[in-house]
Tab-separated table of C-alpha atoms and ligand atoms in Angstrom:
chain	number	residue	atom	x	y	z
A	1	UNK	CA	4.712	32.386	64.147
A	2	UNK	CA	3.377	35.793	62.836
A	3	UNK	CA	0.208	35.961	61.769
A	4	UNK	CA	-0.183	35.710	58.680
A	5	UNK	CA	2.094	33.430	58.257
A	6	UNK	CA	4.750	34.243	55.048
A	7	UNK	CA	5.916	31.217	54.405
A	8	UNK	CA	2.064	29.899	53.864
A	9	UNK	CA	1.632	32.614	51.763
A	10	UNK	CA	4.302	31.465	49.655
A	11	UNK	CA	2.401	28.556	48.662
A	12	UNK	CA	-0.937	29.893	46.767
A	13	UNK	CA	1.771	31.896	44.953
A	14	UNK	CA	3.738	28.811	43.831
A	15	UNK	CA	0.092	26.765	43.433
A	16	UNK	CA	-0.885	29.884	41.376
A	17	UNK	CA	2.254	29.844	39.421
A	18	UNK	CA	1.801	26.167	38.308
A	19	UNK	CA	-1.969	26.605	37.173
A	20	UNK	CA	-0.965	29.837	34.714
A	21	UNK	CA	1.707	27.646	33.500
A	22	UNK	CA	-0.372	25.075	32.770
A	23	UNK	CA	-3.163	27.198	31.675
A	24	UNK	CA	-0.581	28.632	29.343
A	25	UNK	CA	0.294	25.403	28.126
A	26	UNK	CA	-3.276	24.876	27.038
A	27	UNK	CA	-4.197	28.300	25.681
A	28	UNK	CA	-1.307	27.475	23.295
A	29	UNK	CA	-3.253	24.614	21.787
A	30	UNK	CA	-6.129	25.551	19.794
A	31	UNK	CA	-9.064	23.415	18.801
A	32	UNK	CA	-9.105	22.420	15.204
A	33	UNK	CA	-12.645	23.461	14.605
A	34	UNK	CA	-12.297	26.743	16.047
A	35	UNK	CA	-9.267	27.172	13.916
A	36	UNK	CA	-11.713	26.166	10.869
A	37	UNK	CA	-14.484	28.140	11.612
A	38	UNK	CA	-12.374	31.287	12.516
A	39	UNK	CA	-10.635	30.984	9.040
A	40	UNK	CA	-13.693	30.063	7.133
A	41	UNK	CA	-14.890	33.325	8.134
A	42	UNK	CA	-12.104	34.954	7.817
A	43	UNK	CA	-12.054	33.753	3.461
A	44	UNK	CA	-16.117	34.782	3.652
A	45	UNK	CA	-15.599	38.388	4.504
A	46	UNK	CA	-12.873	38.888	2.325
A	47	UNK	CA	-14.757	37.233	-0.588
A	48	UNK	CA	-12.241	34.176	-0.867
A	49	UNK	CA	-13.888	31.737	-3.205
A	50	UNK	CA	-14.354	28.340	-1.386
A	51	UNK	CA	-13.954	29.521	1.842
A	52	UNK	CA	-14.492	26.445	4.187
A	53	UNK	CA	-12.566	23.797	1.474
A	54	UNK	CA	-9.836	26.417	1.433
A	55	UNK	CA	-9.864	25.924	5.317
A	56	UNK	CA	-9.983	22.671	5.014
A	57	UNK	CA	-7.295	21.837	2.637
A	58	UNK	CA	-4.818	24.307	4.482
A	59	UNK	CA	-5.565	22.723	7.933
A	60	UNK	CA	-5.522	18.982	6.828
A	61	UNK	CA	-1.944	19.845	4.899
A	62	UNK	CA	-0.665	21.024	8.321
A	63	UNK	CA	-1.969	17.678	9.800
A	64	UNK	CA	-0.357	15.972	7.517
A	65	UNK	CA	-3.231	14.940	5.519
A	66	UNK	CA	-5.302	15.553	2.514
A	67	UNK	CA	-8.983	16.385	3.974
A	68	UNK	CA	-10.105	16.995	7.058
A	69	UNK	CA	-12.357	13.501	7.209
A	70	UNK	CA	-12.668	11.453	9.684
A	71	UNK	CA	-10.321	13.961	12.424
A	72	UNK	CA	-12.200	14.407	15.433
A	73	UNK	CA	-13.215	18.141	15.668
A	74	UNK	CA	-11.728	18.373	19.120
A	75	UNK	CA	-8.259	17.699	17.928
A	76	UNK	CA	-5.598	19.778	19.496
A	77	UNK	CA	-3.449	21.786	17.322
A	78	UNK	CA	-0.178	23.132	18.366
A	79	UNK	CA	1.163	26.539	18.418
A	80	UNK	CA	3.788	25.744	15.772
A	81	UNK	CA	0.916	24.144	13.785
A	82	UNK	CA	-1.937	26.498	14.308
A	83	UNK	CA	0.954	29.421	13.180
A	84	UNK	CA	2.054	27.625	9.676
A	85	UNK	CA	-2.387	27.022	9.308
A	86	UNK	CA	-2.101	31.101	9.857
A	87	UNK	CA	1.313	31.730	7.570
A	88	UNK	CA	-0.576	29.832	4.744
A	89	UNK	CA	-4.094	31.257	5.237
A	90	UNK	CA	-2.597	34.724	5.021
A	91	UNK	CA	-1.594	33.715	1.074
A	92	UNK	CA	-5.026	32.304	0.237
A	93	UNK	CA	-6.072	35.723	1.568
A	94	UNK	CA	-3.939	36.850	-1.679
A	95	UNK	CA	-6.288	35.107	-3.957
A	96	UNK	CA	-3.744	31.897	-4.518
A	97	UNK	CA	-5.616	29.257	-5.419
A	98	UNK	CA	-4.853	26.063	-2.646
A	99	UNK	CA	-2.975	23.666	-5.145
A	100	UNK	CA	-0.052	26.506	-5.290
A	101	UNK	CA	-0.449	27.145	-1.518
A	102	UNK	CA	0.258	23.246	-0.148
A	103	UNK	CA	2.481	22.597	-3.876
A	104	UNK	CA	0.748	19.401	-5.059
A	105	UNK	CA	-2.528	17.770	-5.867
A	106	UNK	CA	-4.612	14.530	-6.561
A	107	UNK	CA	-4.771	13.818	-10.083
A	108	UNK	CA	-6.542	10.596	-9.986
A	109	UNK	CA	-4.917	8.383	-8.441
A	110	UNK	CA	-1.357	10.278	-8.513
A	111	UNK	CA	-0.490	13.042	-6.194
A	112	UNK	CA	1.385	15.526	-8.236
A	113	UNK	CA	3.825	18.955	-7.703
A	114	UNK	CA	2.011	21.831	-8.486
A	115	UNK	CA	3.797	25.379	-8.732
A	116	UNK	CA	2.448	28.809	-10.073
A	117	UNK	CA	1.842	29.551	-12.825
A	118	UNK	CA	2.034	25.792	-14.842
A	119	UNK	CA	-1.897	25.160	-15.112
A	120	UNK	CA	-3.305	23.385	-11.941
A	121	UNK	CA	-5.195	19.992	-13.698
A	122	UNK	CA	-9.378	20.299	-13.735
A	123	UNK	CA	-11.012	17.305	-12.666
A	124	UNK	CA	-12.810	17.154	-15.847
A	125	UNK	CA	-9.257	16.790	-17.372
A	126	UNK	CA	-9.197	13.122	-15.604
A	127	UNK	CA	-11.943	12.704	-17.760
A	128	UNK	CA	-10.055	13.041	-20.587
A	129	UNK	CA	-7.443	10.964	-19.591
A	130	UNK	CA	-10.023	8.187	-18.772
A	131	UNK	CA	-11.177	8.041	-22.397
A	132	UNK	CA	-7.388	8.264	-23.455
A	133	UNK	CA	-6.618	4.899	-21.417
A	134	UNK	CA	-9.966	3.303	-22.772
A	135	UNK	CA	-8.994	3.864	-26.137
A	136	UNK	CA	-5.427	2.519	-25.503
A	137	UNK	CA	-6.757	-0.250	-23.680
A	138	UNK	CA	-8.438	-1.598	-27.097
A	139	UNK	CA	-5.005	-1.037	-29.159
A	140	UNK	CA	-3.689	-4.492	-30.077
A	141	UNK	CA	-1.150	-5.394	-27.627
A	142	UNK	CA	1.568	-5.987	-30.428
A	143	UNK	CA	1.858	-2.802	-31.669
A	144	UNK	CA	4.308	-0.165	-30.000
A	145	UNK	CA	2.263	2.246	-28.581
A	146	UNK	CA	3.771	6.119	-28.591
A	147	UNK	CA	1.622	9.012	-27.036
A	148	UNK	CA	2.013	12.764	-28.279
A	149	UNK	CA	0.693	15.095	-26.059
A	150	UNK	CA	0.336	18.576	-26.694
A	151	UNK	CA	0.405	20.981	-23.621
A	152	UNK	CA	0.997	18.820	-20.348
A	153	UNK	CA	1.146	21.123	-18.058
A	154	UNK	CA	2.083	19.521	-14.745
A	155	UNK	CA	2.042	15.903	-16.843
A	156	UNK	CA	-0.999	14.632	-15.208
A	157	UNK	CA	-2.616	13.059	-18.364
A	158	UNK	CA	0.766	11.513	-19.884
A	159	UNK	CA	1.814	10.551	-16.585
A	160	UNK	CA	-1.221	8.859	-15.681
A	161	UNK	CA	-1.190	7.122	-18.908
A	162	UNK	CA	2.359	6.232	-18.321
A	163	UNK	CA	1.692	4.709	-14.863
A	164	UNK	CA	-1.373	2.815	-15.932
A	165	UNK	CA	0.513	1.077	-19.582
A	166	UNK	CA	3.710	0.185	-18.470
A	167	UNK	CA	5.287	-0.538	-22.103
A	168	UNK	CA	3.756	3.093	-22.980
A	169	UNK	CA	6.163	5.564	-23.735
A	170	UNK	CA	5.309	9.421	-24.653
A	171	UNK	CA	6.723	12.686	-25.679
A	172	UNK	CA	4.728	16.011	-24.290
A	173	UNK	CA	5.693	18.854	-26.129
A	174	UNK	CA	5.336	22.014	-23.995
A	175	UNK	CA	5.700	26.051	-25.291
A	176	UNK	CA	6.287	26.556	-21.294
A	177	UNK	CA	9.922	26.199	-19.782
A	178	UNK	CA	8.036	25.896	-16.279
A	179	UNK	CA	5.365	23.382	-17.476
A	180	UNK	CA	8.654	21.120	-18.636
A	181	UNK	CA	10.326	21.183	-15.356
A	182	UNK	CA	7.313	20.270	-13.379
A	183	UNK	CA	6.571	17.523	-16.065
A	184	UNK	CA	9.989	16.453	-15.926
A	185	UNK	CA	9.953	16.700	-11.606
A	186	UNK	CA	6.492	14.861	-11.850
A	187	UNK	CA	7.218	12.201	-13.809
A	188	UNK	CA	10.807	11.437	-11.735
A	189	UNK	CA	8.394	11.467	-8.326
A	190	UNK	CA	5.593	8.879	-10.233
A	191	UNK	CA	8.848	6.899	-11.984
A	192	UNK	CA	7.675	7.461	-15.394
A	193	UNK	CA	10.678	9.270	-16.567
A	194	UNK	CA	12.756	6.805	-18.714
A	195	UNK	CA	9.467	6.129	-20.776
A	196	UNK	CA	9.277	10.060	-21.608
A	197	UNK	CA	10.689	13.004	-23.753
A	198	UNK	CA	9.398	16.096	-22.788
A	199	UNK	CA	10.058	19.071	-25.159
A	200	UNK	CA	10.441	22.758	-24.368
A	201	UNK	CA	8.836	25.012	-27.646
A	202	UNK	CA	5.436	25.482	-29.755
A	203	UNK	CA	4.053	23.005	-31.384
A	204	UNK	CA	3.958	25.178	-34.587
A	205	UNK	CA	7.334	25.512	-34.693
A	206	UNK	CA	9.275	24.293	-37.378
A	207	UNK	CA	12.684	22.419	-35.091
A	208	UNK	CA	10.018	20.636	-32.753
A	209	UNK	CA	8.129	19.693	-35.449
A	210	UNK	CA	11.570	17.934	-36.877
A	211	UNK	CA	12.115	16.624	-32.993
A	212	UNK	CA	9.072	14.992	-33.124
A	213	UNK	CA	9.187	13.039	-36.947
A	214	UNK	CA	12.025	11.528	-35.242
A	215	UNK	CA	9.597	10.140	-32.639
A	216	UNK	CA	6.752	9.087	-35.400
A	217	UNK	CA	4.323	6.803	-35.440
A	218	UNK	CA	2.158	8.003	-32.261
A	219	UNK	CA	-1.099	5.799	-31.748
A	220	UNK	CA	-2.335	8.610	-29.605
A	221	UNK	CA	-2.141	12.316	-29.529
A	222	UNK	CA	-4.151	14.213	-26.550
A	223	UNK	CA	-4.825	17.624	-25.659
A	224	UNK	CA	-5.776	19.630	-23.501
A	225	UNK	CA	-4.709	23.183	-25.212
A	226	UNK	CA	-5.751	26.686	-23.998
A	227	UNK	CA	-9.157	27.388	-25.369
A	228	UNK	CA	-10.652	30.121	-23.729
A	229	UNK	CA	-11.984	33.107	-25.947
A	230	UNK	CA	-10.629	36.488	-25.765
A	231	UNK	CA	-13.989	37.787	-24.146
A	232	UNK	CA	-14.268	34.812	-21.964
A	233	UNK	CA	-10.432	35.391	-20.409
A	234	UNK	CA	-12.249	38.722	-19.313
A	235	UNK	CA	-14.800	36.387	-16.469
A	236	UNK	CA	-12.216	34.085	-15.345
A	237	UNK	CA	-11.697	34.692	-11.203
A	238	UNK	CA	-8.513	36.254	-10.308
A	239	UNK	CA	-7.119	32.963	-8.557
A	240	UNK	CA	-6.399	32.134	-12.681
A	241	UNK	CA	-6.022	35.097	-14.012
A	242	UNK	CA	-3.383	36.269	-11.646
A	243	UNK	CA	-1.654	33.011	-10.961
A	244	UNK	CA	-1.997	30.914	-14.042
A	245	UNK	CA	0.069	31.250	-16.874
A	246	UNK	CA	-2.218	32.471	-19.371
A	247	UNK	CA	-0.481	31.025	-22.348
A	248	UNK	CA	-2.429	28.212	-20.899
A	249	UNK	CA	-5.582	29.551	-20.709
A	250	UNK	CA	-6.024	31.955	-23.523
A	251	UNK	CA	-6.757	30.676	-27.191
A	252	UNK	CA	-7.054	33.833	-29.290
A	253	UNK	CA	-10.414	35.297	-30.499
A	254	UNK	CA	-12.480	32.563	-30.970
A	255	UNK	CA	-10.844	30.155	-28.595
A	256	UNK	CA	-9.274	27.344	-31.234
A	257	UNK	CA	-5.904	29.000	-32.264
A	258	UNK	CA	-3.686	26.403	-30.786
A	259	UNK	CA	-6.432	23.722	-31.315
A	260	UNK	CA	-5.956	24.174	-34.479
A	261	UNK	CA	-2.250	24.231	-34.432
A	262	UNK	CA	-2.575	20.800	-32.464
A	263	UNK	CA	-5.221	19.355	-35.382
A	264	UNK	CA	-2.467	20.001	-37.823
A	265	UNK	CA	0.312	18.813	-36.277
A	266	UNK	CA	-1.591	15.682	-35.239
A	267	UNK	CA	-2.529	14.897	-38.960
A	268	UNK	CA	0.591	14.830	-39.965
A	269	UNK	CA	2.477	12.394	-36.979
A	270	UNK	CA	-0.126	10.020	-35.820
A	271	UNK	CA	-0.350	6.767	-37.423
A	272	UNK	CA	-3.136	5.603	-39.943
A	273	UNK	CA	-5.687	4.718	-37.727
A	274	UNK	CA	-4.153	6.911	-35.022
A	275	UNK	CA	-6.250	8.584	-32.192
A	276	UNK	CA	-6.992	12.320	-31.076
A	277	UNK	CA	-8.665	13.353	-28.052
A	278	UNK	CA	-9.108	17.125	-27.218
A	279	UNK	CA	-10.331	18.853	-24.228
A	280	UNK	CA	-12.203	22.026	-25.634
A	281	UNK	CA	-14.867	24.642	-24.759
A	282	UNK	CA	-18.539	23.900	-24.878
A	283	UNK	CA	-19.019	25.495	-28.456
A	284	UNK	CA	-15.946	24.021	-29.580
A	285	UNK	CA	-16.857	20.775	-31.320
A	286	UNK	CA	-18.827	21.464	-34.007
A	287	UNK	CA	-16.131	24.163	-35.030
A	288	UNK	CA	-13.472	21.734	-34.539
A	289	UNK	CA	-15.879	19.194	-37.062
A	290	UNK	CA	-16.277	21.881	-39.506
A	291	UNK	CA	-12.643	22.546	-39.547
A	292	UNK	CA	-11.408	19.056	-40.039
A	293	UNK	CA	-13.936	18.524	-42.471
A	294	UNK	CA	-14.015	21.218	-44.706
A	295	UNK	CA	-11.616	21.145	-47.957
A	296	UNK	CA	-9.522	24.078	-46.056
A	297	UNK	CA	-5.324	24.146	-46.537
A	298	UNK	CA	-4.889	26.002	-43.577
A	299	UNK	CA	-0.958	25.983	-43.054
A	300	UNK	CA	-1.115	23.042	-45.550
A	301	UNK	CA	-3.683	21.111	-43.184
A	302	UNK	CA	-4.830	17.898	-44.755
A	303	UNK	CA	-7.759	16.509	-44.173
A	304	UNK	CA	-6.308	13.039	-42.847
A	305	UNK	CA	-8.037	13.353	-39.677
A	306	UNK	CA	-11.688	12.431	-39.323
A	307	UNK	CA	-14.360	13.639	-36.663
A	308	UNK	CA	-15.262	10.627	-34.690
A	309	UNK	CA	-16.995	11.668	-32.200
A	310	UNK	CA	-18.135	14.497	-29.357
A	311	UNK	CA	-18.666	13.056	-25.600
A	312	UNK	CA	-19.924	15.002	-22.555
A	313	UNK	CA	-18.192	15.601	-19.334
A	314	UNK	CA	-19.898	14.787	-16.375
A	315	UNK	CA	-21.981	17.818	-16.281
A	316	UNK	CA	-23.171	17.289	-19.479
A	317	UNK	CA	-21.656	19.570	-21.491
A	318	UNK	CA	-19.562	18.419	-24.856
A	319	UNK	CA	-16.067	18.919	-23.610
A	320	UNK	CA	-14.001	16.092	-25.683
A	321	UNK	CA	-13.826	15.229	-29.403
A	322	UNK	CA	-12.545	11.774	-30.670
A	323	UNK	CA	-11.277	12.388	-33.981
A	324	UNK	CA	-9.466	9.530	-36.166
A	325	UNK	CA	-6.944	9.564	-38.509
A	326	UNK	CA	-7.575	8.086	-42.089
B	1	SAM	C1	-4.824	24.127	-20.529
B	1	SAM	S1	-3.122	23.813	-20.211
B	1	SAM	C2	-3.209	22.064	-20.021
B	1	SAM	C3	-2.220	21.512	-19.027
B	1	SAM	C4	-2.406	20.030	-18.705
B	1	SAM	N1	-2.391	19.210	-19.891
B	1	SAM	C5	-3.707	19.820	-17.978
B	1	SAM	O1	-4.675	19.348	-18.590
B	1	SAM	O2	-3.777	20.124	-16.797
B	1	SAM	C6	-2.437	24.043	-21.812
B	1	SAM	C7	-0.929	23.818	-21.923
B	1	SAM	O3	-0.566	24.017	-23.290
B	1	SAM	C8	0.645	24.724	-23.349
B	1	SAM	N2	0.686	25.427	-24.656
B	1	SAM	C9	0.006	26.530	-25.029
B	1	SAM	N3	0.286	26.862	-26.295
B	1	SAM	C10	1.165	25.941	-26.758
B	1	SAM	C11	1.836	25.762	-27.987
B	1	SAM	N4	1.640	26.591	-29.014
B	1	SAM	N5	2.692	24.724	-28.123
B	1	SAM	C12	2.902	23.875	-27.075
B	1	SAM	N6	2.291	24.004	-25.876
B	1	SAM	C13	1.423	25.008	-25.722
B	1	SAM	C14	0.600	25.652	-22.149
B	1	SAM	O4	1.871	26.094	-21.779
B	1	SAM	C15	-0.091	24.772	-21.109
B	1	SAM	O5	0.856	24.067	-20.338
């Protein structure tokens, strides 16, 4: 046999052959905390807000899964999987906030459809909707017990009221077509919808104001209406201010146009003895006090409803009034 021998030299060749391929194999997986870190640092140099959640959130939704906790670091991600973490990190890069980017979030204990621009829900909004059940919760159980709310958005407060009462029914009255569909879609996925009228048009407006004497008495009216002040609208990050619809965000000059739209409206269709709870800005309350208290006949305002009360989100700021109607 010649030296060297071919056909031994044939088989480093094929041995070599094998070892790319299988080194190829592997080099297609990447490790899920290298994937992490490289996009975390990716969203800090490019001034993403939240850089490492954002990360987090996008990698999890790949996995199948809402956070990242309790997967080992050393997981394995596939090609196909480390390539949709990539497609979706490359629209965060865009500024979109997350909730648009994987099309749902948590709302308590409901995971909701989320699509640009209908409002994404706060989490001190499930605040509100706490104090909303605890007041329904001490309604006498013999009454029929209507909701109004003004504004829903995605639905998460009237749906989570809907899910926890199950003889509740509501009507959400939205000035967004978008905001209805998603309602509408997010109450068929919680199974809500038969206990529900949602309504596309403003609340000032004279035909849903008929729609909704059709509907009286409501025990409970909540809202979480655009409050933000002109000047204000002018610091909010560009994750709102070029995704979110900003007829849900901006509420004129001084913050309380459609709050006050929403105060009138509410004195004339709750019930005597009716509740209203309002998400508003930090200066908000006492104007919203002085408003329902003062002799005024703005729009023909009366002043049936009475201030009840201001209560502090979590972070201490006052964020909800209670108000009552005589
Ligand atoms: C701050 S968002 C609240 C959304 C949702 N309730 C939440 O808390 O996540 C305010 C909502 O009010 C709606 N809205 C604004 N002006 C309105 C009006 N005049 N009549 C009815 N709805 C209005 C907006 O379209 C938006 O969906």
């Amino acid at each position: 046999m010649p030296f060297p021998n071919t056909s031994c030299k044939l088989q480093p060749d094929i041995r070599n052959t094998q070892r790319e391929r299988e080194r190829g194999m592997r080099s297609s997986f990447k490790k899920l905390e290298h994937v992490w870190q490289f996009w975390t640092k990716k969203f800090q140099t490019q001034n993403i807000p939240d850089p490492n959640s954002s990360a987090e959130y996008i990698i999890a939704h790949t996995l199948g899964k809402k956070t990242l906790f309790g997967v080992r670091p050393d997981t394995l991600l596939s090609k196909a999987q480390a390539d949709q973490v990539k497609a979706l990190c490359k629209i965060r890069l865009t500024r979109m906030p997350v909730q648009y980017i994987l099309g749902e979030w948590d709302f308590q204990d409901l995971t909701l459809k989320m699509k640009a621009p209908v409002l994404i829900p706060r989490p001190e909004t499930e605040e509100l909707a706490e104090l909303c059940c605890h007041t329904l919760s001490h309604l006498s159980s013999r009454e029929e017990k209507v909701v109004l709310e003004i504004g829903p958005g995605s639905g998460a407060i009237t749906l989570s009221l809907l899910r926890r009462f199950p003889e509740l029914q509501a009507v959400a009255v939205d000035v967004s077509e978008e905001a209805c569909e998603l309602t509408r879609l997010n109450a068929h996925m919680t199974g809500t919808s038969d206990r529900l009228t949602v309504i596309n048009g403003d609340i000032m407006a004279s035909q849903v104001f008929e729609h909704l004497l059709t509907h009286k008495p409501f025990c409970l009216g909540v809202s979480n209406p655009p409050y933000v002040t002109t000047a204000e609208m002018a610091l909010l990050q560009e994750e709102i201010t070029c995704f979110e619809d900003h007829r849900a965000l901006h509420g004129g000059e001084d913050g309380l146009e459609v709050v006050r739209g929403v105060l009138l409206r509410c004195s004339q269709l709750l019930k005597s003895g009716g509740h209203l709870w309002l998400e508003v800005g930090e200066t908000h309350p006492p104007l919203v006090e002085k408003f329902t208290a003062a002799e005024n006949t703005w729009r023909g305002f009366s002043s049936r409803l009475k201030y009840h009360k201001t209560v502090a989100d979590l972070y201490g700021k006052p964020r909800f009034c209670h108000l009552i109607t005589s």
